[in-house]
Short mmCIF file of C-alpha atoms in Angstrom, two decimals:
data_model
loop_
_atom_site.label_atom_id
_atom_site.label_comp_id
_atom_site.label_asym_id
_atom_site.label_seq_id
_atom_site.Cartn_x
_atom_site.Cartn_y
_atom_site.Cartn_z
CA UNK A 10 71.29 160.92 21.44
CA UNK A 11 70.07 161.03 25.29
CA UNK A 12 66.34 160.93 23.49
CA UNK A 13 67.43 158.03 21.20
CA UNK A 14 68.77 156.10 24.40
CA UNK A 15 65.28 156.77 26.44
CA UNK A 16 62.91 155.71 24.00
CA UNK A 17 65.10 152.17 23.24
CA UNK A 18 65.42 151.70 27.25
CA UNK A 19 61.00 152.70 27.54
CA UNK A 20 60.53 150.19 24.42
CA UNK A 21 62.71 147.34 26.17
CA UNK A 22 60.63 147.73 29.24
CA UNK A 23 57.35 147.61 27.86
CA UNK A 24 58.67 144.74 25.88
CA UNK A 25 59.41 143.21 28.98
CA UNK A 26 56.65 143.75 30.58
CA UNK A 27 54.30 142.44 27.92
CA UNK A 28 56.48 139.33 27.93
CA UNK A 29 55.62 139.19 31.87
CA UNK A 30 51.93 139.87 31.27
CA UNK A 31 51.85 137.04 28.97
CA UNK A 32 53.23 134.37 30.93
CA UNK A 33 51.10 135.40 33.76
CA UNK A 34 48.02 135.16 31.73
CA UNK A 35 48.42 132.52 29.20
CA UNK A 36 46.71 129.25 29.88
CA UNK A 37 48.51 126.57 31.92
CA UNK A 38 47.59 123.40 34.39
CA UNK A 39 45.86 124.22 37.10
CA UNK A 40 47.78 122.90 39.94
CA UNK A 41 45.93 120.24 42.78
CA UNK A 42 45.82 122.96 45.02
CA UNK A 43 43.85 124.83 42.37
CA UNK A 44 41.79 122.34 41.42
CA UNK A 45 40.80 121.62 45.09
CA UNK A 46 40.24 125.39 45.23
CA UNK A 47 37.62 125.55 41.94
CA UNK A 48 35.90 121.94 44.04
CA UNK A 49 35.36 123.69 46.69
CA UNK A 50 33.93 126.60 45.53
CA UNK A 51 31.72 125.22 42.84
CA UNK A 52 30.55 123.48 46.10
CA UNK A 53 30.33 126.36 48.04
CA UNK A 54 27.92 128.18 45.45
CA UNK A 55 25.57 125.53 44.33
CA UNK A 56 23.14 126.37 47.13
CA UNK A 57 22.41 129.83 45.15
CA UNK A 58 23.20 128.85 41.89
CA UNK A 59 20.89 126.03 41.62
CA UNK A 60 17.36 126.47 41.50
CA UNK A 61 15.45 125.45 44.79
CA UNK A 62 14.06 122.52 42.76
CA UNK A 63 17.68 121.72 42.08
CA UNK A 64 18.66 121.74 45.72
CA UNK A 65 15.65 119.61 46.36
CA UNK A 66 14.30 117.28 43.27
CA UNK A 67 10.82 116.35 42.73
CA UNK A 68 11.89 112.25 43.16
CA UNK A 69 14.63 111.15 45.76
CA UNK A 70 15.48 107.46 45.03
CA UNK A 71 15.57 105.43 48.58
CA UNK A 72 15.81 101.82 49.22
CA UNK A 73 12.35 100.37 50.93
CA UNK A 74 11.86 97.16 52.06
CA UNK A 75 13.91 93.77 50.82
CA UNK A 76 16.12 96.60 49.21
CA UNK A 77 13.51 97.34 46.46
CA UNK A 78 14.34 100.79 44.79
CA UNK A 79 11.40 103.60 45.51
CA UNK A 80 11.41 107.31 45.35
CA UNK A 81 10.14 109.90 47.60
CA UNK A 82 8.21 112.66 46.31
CA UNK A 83 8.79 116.67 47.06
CA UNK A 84 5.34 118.25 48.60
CA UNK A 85 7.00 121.44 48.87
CA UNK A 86 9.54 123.92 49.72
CA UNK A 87 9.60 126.25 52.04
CA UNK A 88 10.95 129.85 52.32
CA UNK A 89 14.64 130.37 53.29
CA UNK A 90 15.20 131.35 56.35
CA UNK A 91 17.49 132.09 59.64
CA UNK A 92 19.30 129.21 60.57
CA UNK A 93 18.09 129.47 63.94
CA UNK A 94 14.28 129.61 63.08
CA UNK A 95 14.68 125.84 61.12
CA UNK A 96 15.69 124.11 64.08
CA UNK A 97 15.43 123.40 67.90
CA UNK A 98 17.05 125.90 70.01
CA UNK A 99 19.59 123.28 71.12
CA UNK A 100 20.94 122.88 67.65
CA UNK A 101 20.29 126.78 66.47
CA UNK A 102 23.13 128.18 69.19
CA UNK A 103 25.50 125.40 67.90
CA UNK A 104 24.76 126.61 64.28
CA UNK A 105 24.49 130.43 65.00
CA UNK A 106 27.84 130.00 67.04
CA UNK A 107 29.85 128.73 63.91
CA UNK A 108 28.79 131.29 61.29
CA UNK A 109 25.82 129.53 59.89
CA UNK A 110 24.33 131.61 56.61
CA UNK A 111 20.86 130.00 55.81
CA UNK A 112 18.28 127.74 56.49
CA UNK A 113 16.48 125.89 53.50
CA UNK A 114 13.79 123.38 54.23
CA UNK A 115 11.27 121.13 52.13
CA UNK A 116 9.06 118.40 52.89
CA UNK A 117 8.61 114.71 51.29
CA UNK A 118 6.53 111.67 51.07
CA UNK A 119 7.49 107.91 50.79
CA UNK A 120 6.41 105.99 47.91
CA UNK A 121 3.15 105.25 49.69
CA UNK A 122 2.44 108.58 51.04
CA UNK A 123 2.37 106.64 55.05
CA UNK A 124 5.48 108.90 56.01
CA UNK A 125 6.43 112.36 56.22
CA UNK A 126 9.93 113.61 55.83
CA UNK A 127 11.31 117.00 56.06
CA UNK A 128 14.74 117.90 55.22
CA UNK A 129 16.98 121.08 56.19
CA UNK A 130 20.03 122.38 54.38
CA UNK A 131 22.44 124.44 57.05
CA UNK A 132 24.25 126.55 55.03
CA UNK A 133 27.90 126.93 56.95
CA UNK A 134 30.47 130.04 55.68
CA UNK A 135 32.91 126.98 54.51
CA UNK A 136 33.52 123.30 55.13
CA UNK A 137 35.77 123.96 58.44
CA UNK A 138 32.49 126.24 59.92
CA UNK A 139 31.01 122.83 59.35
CA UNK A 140 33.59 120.66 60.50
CA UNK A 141 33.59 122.53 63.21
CA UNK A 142 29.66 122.61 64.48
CA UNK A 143 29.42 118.77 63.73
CA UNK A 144 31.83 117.77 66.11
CA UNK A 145 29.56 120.30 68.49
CA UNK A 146 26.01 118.83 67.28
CA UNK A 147 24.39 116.65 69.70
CA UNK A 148 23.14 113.33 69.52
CA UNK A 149 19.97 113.33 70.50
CA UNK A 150 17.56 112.25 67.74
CA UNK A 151 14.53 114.41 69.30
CA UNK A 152 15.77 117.35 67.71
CA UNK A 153 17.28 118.88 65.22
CA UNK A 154 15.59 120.18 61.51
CA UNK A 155 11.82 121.63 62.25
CA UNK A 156 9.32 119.90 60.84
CA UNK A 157 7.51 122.06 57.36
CA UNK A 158 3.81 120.84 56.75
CA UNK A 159 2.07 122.15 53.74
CA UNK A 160 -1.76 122.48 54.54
CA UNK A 161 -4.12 120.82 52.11
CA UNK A 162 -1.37 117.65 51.38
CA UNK A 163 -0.81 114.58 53.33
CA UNK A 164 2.18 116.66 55.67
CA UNK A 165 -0.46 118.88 57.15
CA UNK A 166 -0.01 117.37 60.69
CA UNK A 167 3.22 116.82 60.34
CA UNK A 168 4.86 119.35 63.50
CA UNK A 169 7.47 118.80 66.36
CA UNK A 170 5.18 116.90 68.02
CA UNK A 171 5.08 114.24 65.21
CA UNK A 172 9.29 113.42 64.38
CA UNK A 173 9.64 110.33 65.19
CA UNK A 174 13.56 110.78 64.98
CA UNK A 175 15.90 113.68 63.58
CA UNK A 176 19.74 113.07 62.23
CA UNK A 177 21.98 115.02 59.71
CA UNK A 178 24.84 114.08 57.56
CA UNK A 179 28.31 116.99 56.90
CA UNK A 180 28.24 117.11 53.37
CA UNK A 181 31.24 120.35 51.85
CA UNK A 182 29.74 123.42 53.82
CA UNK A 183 26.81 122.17 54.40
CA UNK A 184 24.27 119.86 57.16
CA UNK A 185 21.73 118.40 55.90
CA UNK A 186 19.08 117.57 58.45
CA UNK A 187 16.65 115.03 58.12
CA UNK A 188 13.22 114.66 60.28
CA UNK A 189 10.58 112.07 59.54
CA UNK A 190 6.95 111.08 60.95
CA UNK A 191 3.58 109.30 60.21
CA UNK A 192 1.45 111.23 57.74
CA UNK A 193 -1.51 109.87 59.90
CA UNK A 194 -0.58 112.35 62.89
CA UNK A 195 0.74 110.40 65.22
CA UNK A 196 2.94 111.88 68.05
CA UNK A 197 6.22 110.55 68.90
CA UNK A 198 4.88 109.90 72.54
CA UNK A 199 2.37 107.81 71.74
CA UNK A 200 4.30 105.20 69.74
CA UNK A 201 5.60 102.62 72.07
CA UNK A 202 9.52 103.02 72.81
CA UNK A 203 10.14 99.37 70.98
CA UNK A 204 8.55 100.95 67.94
CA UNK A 205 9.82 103.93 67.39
CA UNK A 206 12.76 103.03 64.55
CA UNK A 207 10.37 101.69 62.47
CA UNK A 208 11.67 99.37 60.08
CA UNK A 209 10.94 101.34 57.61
CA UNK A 210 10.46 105.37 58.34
CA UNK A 211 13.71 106.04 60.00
CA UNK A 212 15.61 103.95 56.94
CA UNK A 213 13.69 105.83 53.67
CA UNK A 214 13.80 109.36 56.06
CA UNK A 215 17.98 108.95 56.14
CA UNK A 216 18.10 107.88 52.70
CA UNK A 217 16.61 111.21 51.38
CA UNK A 218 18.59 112.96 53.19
CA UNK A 219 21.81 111.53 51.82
CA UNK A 220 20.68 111.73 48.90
CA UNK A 221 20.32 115.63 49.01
CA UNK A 222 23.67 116.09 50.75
CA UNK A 223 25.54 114.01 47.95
CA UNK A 224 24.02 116.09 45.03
CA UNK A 225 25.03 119.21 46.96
CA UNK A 226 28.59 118.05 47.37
CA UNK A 227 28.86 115.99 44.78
CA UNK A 228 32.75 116.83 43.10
CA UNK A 229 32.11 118.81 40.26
CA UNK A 230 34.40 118.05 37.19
CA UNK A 231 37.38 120.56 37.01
CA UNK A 232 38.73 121.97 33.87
CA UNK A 233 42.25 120.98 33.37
CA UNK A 234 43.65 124.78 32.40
CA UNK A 235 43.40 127.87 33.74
CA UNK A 236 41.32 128.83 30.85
CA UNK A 237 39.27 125.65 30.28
CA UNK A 238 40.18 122.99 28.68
CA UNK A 239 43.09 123.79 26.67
CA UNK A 240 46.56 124.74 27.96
#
């Protein structure tokens, strides 16, 4: 009898606990706090999930003159590396202060090849690392993302010298820096101060860069279940 009573009191608890297990485990809405959770770290990932040639396209649509549509063209991409060896030593303590992960850097041309841009992905540990280090960044447009030529192209003589101007845009856990000069060689110092925001470098040189930081951070769609799309 004592045997009959354990083995109906065991069965009830394993019954039990299956029930448990499959309330825990079957599908259900993901709440907001779980779908903000999946944003983020699709976000989060993208930078090593994508290919490089996803993180930076071949064509970046800008707006030139009068508004007219054009599109930038990738020279190349270069290696990833420490935060602080893709930027000015200003910016690198800022970025090595708040956690930053990696560097990754390519290089651009305007539709008619007369400017050089470079852009640089910061890659923070999460969006308040990055919160954080913007609000540290400076302001000064001399520096910021270092300048990537590519010898044998049209960027060879692109270098610090050459940035006309730097900026960067927060975008999720990452900064995307954008530098920009004349493909012809010309040094920052030698352009009169009047003429240094060009009417159209600085302009095309931002717009790339947005570009770049909205595909990176662009919301990803979320799955409205815990195990895809049906609940």
């Amino acid at each position: 009898m004592l045997l009959s009573v354990i083995v109906v009191v065991s069965s009830v608890v394993v019954l039990l606990g299956t029930i448990g297990l499959f309330a825990e485990t079957r599908a259900r809405p993901l709440t907001p706090a779980e779908q903000n959770q999946y944003k983020q770290e699709e976000i989060a990932r993208r930078w090593q999930a994508w290919p490089a040639t996803g993180v930076f396209p071949e064509e970046v649509k800008y707006l030139g003159l009068d508004r007219a549509q054009q599109y930038a063209r990738r020279v190349g991409i270069a290696p990833e590396t420490e935060c602080g060896k893709g930027v000015d030593a200003s910016v690198a303590g800022v970025l090595d202060n708040h956690g930053c992960v990696t560097m990754l850097r390519a290089t651009y041309v305007d539709q008619t090849a007369s400017f050089v841009i470079t852009v640089g992905v910061a890659v923070l540990k999460d969006e308040a690392s990055r919160v954080s280090a913007s609000e540290e960044l400076t302001q000064d447009d001399r520096v910021g993302v270092l300048p990537v030529a590519f010898p044998g192209t049209v960027t060879e003589r692109f270098g610090p010298d050459q940035r006309q101007r730097t900026g960067w845009v927060g975008a999720g856990p990452y900064i995307v820096f954008s530098t920009a000069g004349y493909a012809d060689g010309r040094t920052r110092a030698a352009i009169p101060p009047e003429e240094i925001l060009h009417s159209e470098l600085w302009p095309a040189a931002k717009s790339v860069g947005n570009q770049i930081a909205y595909f990176l951070a662009d919301p990803p769609k979320v799955p409205p279940c815990t195990q895809g799309n049906v609940c």
